[in-house]
Short mmCIF file of C-alpha atoms in Angstrom, two decimals:
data_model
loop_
_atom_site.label_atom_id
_atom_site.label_comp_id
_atom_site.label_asym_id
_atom_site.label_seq_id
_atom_site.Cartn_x
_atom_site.Cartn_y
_atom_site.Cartn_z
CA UNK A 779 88.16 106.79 97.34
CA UNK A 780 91.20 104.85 96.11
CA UNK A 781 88.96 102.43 94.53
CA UNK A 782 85.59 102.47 92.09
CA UNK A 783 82.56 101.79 94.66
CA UNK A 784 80.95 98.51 93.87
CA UNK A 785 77.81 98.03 96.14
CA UNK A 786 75.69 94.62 95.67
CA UNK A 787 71.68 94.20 96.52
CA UNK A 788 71.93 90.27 96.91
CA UNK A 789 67.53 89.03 97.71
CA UNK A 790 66.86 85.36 98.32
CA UNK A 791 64.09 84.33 95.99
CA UNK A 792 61.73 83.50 98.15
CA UNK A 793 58.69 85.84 97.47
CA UNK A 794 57.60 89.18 97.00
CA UNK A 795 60.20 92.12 97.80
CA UNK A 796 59.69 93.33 101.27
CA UNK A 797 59.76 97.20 101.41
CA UNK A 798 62.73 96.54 103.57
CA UNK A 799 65.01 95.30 101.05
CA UNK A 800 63.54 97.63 98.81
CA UNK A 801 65.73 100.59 101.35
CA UNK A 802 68.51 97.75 101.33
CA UNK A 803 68.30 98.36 97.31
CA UNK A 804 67.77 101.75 97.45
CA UNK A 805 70.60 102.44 99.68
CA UNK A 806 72.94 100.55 97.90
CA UNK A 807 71.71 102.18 94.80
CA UNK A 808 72.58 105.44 96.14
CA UNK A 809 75.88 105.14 97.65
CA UNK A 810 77.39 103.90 94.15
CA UNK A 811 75.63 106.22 92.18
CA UNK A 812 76.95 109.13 94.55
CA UNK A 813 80.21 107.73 93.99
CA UNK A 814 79.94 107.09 90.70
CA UNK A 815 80.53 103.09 91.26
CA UNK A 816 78.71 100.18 90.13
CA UNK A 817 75.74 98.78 92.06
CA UNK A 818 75.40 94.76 91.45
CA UNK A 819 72.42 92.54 91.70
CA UNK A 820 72.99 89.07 92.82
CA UNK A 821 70.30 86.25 93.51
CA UNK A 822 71.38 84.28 96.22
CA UNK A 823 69.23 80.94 96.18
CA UNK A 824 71.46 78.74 98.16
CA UNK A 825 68.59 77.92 100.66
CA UNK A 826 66.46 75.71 98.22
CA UNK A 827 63.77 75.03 101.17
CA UNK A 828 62.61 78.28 100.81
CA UNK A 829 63.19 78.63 97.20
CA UNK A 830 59.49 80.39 95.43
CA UNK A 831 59.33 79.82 91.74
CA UNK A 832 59.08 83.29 89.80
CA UNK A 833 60.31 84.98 92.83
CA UNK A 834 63.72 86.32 90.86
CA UNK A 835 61.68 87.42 88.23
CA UNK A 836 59.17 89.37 90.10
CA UNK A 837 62.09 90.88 92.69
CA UNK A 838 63.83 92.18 89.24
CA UNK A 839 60.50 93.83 88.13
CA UNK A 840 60.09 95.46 91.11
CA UNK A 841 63.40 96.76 91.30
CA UNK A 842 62.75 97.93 87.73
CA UNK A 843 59.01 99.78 88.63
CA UNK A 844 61.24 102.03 91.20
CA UNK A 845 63.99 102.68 89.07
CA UNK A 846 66.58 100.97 90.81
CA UNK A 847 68.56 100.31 87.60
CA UNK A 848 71.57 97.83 88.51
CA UNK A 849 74.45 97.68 86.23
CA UNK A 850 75.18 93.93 86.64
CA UNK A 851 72.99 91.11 87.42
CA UNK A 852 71.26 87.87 86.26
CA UNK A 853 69.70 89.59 83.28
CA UNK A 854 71.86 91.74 82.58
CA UNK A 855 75.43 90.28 82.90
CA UNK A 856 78.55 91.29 83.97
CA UNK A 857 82.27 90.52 84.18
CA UNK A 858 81.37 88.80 87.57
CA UNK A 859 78.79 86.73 86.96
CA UNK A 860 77.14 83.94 87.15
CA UNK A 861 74.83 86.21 89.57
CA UNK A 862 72.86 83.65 90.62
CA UNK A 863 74.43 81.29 93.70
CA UNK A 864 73.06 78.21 92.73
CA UNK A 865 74.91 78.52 89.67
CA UNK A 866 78.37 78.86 91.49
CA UNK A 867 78.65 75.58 93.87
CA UNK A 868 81.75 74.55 92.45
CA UNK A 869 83.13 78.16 93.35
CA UNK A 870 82.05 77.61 97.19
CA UNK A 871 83.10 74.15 97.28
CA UNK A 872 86.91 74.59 96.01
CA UNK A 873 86.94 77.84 98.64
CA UNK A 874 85.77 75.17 101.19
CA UNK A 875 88.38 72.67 100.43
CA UNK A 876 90.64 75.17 100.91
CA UNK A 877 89.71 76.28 104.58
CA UNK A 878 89.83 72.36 105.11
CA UNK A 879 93.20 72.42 104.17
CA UNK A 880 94.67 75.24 106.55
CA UNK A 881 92.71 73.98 109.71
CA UNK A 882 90.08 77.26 108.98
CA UNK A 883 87.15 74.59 108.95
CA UNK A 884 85.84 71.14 109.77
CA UNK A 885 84.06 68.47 108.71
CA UNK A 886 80.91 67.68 111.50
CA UNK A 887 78.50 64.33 111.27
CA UNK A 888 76.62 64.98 114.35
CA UNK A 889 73.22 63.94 113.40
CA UNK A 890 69.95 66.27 113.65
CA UNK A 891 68.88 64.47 116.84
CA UNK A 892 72.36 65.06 118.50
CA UNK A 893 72.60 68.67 117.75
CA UNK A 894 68.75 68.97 119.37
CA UNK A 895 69.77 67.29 122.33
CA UNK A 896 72.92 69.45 122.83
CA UNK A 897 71.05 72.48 122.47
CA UNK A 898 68.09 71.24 125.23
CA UNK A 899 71.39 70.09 127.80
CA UNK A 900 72.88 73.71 126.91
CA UNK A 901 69.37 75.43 127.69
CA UNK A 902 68.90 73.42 130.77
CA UNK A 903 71.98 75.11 132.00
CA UNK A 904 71.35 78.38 131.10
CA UNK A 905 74.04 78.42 128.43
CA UNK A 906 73.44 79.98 125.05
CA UNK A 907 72.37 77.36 122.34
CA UNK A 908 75.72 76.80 119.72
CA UNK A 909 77.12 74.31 118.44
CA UNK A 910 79.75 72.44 121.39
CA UNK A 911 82.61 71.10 118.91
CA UNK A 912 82.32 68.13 119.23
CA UNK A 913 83.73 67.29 115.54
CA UNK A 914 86.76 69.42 115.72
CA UNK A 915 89.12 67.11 117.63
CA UNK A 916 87.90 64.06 115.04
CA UNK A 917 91.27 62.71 113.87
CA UNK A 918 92.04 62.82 110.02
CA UNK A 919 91.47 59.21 109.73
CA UNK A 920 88.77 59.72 112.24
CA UNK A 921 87.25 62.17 109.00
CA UNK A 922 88.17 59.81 106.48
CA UNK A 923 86.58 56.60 107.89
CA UNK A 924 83.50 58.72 108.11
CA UNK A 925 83.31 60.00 104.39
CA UNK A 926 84.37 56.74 103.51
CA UNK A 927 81.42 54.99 105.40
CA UNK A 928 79.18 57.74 103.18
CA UNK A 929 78.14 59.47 106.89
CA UNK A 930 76.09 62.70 106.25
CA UNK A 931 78.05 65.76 107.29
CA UNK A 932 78.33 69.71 107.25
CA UNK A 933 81.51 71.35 106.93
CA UNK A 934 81.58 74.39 109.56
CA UNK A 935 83.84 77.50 110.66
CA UNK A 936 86.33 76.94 113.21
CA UNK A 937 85.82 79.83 115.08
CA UNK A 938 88.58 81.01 117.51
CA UNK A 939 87.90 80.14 120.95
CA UNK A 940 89.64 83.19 122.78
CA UNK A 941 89.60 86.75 122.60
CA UNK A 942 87.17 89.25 120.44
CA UNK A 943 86.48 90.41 117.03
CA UNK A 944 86.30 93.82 116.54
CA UNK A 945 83.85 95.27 113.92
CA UNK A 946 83.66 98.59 112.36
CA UNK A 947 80.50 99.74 111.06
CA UNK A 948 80.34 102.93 109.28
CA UNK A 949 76.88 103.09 111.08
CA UNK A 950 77.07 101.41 114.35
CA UNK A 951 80.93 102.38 115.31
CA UNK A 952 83.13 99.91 117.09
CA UNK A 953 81.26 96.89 118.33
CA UNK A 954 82.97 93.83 119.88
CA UNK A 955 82.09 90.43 120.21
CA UNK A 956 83.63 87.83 122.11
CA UNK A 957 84.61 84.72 120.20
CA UNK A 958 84.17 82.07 122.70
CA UNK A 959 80.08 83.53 121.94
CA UNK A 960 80.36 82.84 118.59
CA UNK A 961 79.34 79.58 116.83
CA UNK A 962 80.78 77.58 114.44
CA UNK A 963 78.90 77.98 111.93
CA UNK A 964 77.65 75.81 109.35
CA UNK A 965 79.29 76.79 105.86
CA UNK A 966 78.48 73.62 103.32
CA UNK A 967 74.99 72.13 104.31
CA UNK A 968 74.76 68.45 103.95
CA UNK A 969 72.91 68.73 100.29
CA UNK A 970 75.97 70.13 99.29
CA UNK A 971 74.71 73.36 99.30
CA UNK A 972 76.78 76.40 101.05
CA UNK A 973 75.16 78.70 103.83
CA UNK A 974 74.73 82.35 103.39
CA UNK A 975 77.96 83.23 105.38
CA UNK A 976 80.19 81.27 103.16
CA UNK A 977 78.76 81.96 100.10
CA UNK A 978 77.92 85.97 100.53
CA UNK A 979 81.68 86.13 101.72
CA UNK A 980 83.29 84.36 98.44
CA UNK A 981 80.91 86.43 96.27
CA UNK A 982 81.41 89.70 97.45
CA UNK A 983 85.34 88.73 97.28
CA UNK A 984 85.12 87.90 94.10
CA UNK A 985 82.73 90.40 92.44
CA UNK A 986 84.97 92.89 94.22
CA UNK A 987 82.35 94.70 96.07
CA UNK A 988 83.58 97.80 98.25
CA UNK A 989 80.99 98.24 100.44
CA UNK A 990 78.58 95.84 102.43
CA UNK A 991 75.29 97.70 103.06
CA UNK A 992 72.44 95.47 104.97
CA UNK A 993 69.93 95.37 107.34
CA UNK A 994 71.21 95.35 111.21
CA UNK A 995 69.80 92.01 111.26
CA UNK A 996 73.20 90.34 110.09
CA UNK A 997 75.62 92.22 112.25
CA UNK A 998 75.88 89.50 114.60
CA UNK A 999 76.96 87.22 111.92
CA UNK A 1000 79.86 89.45 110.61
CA UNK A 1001 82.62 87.70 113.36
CA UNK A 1002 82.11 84.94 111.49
CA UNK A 1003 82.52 86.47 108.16
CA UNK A 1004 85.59 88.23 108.99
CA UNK A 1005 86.73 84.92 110.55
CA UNK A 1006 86.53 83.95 106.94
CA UNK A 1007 87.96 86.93 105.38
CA UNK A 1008 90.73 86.40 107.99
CA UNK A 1009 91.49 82.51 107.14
CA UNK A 1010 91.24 83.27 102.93
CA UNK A 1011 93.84 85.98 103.70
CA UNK A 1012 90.84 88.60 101.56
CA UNK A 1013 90.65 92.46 102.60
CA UNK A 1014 87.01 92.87 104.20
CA UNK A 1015 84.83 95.30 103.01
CA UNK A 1016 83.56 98.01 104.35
CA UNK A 1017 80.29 97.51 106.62
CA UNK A 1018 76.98 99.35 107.20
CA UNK A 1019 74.51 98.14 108.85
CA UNK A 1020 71.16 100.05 108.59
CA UNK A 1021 68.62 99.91 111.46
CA UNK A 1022 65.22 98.25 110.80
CA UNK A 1023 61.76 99.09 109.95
CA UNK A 1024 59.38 99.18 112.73
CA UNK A 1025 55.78 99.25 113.14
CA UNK A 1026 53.91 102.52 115.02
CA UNK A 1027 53.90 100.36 118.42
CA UNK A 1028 57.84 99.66 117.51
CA UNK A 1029 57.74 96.17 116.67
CA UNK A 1030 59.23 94.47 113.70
CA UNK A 1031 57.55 95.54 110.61
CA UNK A 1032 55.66 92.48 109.59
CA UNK A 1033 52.67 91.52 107.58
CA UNK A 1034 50.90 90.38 111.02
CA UNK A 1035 50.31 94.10 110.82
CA UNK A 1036 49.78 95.33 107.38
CA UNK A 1037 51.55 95.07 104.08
CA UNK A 1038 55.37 94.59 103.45
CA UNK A 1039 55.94 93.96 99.76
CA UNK A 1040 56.67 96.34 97.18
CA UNK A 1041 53.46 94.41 95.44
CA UNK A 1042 51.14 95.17 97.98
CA UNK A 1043 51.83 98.75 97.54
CA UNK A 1044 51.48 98.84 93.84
CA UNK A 1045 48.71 97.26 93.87
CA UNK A 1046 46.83 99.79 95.74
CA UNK A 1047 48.58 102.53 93.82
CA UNK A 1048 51.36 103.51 94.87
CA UNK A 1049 53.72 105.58 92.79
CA UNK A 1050 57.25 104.01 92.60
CA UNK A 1051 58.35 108.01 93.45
CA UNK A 1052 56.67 108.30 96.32
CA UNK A 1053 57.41 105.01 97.84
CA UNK A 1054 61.14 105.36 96.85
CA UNK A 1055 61.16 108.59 98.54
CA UNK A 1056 59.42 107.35 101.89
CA UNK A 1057 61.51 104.49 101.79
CA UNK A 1058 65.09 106.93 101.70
CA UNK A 1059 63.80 109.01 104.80
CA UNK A 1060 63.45 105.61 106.87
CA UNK A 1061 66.79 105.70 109.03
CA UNK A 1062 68.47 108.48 106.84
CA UNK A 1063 67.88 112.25 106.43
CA UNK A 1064 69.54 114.74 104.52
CA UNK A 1065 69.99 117.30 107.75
CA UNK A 1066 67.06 119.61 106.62
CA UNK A 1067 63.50 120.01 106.73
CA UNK A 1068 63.13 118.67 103.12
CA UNK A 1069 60.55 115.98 102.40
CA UNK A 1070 60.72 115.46 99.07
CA UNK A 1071 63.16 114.28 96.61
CA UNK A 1072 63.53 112.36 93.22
CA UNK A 1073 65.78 109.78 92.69
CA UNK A 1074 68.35 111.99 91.02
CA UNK A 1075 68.48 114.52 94.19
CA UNK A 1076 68.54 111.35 96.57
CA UNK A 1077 71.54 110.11 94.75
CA UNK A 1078 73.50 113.81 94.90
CA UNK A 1079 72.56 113.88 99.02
CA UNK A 1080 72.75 110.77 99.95
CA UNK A 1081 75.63 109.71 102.61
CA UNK A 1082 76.43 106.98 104.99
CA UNK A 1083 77.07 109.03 107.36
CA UNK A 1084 73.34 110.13 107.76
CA UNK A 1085 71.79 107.39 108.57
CA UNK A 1086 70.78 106.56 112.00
CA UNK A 1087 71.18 103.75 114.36
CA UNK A 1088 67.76 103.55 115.56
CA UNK A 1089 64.91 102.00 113.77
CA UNK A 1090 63.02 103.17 111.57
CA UNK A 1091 58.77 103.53 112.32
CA UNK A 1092 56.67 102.66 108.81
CA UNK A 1093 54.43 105.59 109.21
CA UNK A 1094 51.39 104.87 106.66
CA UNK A 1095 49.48 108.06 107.09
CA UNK A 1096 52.93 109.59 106.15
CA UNK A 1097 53.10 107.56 102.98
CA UNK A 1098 50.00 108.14 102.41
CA UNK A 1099 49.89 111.96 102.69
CA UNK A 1100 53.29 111.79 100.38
CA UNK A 1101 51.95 109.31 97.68
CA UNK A 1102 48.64 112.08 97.19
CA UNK A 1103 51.21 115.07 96.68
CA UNK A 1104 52.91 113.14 94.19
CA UNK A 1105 49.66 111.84 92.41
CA UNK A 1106 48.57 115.87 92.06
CA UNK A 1107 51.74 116.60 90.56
CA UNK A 1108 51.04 114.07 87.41
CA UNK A 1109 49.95 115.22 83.93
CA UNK A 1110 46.50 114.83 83.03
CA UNK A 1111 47.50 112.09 80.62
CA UNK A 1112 49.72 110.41 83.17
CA UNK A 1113 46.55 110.84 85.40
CA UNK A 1114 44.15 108.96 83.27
CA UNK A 1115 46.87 106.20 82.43
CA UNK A 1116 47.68 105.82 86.26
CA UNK A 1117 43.71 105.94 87.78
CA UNK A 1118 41.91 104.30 84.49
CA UNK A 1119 42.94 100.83 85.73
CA UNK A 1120 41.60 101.64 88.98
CA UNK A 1121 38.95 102.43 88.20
CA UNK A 1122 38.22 98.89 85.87
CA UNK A 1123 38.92 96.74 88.40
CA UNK A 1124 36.53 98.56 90.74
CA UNK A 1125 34.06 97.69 88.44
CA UNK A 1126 33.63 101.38 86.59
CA UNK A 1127 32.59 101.50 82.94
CA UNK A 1128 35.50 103.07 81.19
CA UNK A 1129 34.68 102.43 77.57
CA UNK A 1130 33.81 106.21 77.20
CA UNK A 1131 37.37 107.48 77.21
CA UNK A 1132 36.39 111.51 77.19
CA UNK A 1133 34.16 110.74 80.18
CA UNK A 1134 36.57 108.93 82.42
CA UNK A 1135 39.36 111.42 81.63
CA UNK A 1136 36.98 114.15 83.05
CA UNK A 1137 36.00 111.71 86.05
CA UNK A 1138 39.37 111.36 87.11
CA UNK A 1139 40.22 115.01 86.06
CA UNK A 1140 37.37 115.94 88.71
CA UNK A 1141 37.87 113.61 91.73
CA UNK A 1142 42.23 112.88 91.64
CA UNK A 1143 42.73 115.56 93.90
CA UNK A 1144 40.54 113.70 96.56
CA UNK A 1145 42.90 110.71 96.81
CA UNK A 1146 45.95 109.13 98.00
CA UNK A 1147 46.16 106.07 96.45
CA UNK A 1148 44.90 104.63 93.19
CA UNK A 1149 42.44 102.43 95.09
CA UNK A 1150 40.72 104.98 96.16
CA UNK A 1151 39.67 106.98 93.27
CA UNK A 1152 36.27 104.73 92.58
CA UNK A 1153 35.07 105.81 95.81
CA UNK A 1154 35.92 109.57 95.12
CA UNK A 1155 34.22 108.89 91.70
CA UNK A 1156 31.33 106.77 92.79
CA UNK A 1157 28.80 109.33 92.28
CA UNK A 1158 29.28 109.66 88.69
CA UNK A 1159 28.66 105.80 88.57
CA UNK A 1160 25.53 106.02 90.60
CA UNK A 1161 21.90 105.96 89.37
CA UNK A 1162 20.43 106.54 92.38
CA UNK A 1163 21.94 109.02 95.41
CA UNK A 1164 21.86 107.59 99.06
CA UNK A 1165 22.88 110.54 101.98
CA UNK A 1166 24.92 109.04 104.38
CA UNK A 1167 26.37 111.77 106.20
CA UNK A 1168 25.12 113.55 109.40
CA UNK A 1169 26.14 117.36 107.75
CA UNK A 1170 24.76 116.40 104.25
CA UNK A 1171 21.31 115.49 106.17
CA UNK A 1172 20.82 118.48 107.87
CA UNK A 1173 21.84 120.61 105.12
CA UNK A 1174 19.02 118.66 103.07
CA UNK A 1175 16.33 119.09 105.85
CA UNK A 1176 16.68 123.07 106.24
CA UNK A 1177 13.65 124.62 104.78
CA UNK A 1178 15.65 127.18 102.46
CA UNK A 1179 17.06 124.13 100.83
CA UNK A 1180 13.63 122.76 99.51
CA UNK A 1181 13.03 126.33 97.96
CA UNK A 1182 16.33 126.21 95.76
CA UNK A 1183 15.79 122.50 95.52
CA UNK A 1184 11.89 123.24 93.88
CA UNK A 1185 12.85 126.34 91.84
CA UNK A 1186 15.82 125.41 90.46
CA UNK A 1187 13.82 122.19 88.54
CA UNK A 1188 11.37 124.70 87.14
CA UNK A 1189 14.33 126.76 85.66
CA UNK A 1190 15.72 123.58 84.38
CA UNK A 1191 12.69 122.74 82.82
CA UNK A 1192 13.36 125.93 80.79
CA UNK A 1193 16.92 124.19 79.04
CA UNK A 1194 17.43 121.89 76.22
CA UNK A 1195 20.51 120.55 77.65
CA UNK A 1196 22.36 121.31 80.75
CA UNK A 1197 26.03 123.44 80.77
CA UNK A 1198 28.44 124.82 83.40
CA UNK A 1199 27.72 128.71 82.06
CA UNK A 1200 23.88 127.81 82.02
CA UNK A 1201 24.13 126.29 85.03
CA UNK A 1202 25.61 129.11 86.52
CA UNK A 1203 22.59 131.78 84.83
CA UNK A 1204 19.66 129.20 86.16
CA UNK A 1205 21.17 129.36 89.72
CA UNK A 1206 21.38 133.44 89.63
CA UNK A 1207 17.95 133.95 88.78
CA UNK A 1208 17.17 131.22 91.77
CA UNK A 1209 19.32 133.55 93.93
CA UNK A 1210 17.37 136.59 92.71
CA UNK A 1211 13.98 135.51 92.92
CA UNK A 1212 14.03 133.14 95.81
CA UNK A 1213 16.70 136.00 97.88
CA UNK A 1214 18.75 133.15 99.27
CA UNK A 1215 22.64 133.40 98.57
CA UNK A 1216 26.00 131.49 99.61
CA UNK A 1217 26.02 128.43 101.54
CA UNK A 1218 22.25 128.32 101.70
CA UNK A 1219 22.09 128.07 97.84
CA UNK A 1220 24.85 126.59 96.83
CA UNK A 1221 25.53 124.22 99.52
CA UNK A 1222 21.86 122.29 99.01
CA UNK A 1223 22.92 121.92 95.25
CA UNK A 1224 26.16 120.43 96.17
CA UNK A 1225 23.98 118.15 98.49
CA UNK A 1226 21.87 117.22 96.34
CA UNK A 1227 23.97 116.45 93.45
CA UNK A 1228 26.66 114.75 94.90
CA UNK A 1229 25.15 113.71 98.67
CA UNK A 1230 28.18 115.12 100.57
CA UNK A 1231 28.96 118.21 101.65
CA UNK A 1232 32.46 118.22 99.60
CA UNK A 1233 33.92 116.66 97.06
CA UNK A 1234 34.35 116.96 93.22
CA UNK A 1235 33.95 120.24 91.96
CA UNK A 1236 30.30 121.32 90.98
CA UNK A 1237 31.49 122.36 87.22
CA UNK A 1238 32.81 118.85 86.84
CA UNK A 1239 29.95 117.18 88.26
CA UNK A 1240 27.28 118.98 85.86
CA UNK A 1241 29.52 118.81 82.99
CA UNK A 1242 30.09 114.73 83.48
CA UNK A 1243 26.13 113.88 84.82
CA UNK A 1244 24.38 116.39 82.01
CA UNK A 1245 20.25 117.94 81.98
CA UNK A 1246 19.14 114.21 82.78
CA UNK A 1247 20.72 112.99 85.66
CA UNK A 1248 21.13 116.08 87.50
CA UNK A 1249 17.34 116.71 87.01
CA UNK A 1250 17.00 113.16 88.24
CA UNK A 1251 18.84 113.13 91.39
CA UNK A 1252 17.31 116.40 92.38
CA UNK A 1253 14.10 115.14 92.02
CA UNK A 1254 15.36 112.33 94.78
CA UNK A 1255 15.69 114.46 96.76
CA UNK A 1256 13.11 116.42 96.79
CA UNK A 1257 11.05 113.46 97.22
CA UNK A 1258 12.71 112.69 100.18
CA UNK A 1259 13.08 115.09 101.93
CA UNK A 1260 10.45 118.10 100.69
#
């Protein structure tokens, strides 16, 4: 490429990071790493309505917990900054003046309740809803009476009124859109404020950014940015616009139908790998089989050119299966620093350190998210067992399993304390003098211990209960069911 790859990520701050953007980000990421470019973070906060306080902070945090390290940004600085749009009005407003100036843009004092009645006449007709122009014949001393009388007023886009603008999309190809369709739209608000369109234009101008990757959402709005490109005389940049994220039934991902943030997902436990990687194979592939990747291979595969144009589905059983493969391949210590928490704000007493390590040591190959590993680990927070399940009953109820149930205690009986070898001699001589072997002597244990049919491993378990407990919950169930 003739010229270094600068890529931007540019959130509004107006809540938690949608998993969405986090693919915008990711993307982005990964085209100027591949190149071996600069990917810039900008915050733009022009829309103060929606405007969350915190939100910047917590969008650069969660950028940071998947490892989407940006080389310029609010925090970080730059040779481009500020990086925050509310901190550069003066820059939109002198570009402003200037489209004034050439004819590129308008002053408009139509008042809320005008522009609501032209858009009911306009949908009474069947017409599409834009603006009609009714401000861009005003005279200049038309204008100028107005400011002078201290009218409210918007300065918007004069958009050609005849013939097409042509896009090209590295993703979507040649689309065209005819002008007379296209609104004038609103660049300076009346609070002074500039619009996205003006302000994403000027920015990525002046922080020199190559390429414009973004969700599909804002392709209908780029006639109107290369209107502006056009009018400030300004080379576009290249586009690419990525398809979205859609629910199983194909609609719009949205919280109406589970969670969107980056937050929600971390909460629950979530590695930042694994949702990083999910996130990548959402609209792009790298033309094999492959599932999974780190962040370094995604940035050495990843191309433009492979991603599709047709949205993406959220598949959480997929994420799901993907998050537990890369929970099992964590070290034991990055296992007990990952699931401890977990298992705290469940409610579990962690104080013993040496027991919880083994706890999560015995149930983390169970789960697929951090949330669940008190469930897989309930039983070694239990003092009393309660058999739920249909198998687990029967199992309980056969009349071999009150046998090994009975003689087992009497062996135990015969212990000081209670170890996986010892374990292993009391249930051989049950075996030999009883005659029962396999399933129908070691499933009733497992039953009995643990009231499933699977689940942690029977070592672990009579390691972590010890002589007392196991003799205890044995003696359950021979109550109950003997």
């Amino acid at each position: 490429m003739s010229k270094q790859v600068r890529t931007r990520f540019a959130p509004s701050p107006t809540g938690y990071l949608h998993v969405g953007g986090l693919r915008t980000a990711l993307f982005n990421y990964l085209y100027a790493r591949h190149h071996g470019g600069s990917f810039v973070l900008r915050i733009e906060d022009t829309d103060q309505t929606r405007y969350v306080e915190g939100a910047t902070e917590q969008l650069i945090e969660s950028l940071k917990w998947a490892g989407l390290s940006y080389d310029e940004g609010p925090d970080v600085g730059g040779d481009y900054g500020p990086y925050v749009q509310s901190q550069r009005l003066g820059i939109y407003r002198e570009h402003a003046e200037k489209l004034l100036a050439s004819g590129d843009a308008y002053y408009c004092f139509c008042t809320p309740e005008e522009l609501e009645a032209m858009r009911e006449r306009q949908i009474s007709r069947g017409e599409q809803p834009m603006y009609d122009g009714t401000c861009r014949s005003l005279t200049t001393e038309e204008v100028q009476k107005k400011l002078d009388e201290g009218i409210p007023h918007v300065i918007r886009l004069k958009m050609p009124r005849e013939g097409e603008t042509v896009v090209e999309d590295v993703i979507r190809g040649t689309v065209r859109f005819q002008n007379e369709l296209v609104d004038d739209q609103i660049l300076i608000k009346s609070d002074g404020f500039p619009t996205y369109h003006l302000a994403n234009v000027v920015d990525d101008h002046l922080m020199e950014i190559t390429h414009v990757i973004r969700g599909e959402e804002w392709l209908q709005s780029v006639p109107k940015h290369l209107q502006l490109y056009k009018a400030f005389g300004w080379e576009p940049p290249v586009m690419a616009h990525i398809p979205l994220l859609l629910n199983p039934d194909r609609s719009k991902l949205s919280k109406r139908q589970g969670d969107v943030s980056v937050e929600d997902y971390r909460e629950k436990g979530y590695l930042p790998q694994a949702l990083v990687n999910f996130v990548a194979l959402l609209g792009w592939n790298p033309g094999t089989d492959e599932e999974f990747f780190t962040l370094e291979e995604l940035v050495q595969q990843f191309s433009l050119e492979r991603v599709h144009k047709a949205g993406a589905v959220f598949d959480i059983n997929k994420l799901n299966w993907m998050n537990g493969h890369y929970i099992r391949q964590l070290s034991e210590d990055e296992l007990v620093s990952f699931l401890t928490p977990f298992l705290e704000k469940a409610g579990a007493d962690v104080s013993d350190a040496e027991k919880t390590r083994k706890i999560i040591l015995a149930v983390y190959k169970k789960i697929e998210r951090g949330i669940d590993v008190y469930d897989a680990a309930s039983i070694f927070y239990k003092e009393t067992l309660e058999v739920v399940e249909k198998e687990a009953v029967e199992i309980l109820t056969q009349e071999t399993t009150c046998t090994v149930l009975r003689n087992f205690l009497q062996k135990l009986d015969t212990v000081d304390t209670l170890s996986m070898d010892n374990f292993k001699e009391l249930m051989k001589t049950v075996q030999q003098e009883t005659g029962i072997k396999g399933p129908a002597l070691w499933k009733p244990m497992r039953v009995a211990l643990t009231g499933m049919v699977s689940g942690p491993e029977l070592p672990a378990v009579i390691e972590i209960f010890g002589k007392e407990k196991v003799s205890r919950f044995i003696r359950q169930m021979v109550e109950e069911y003997c």
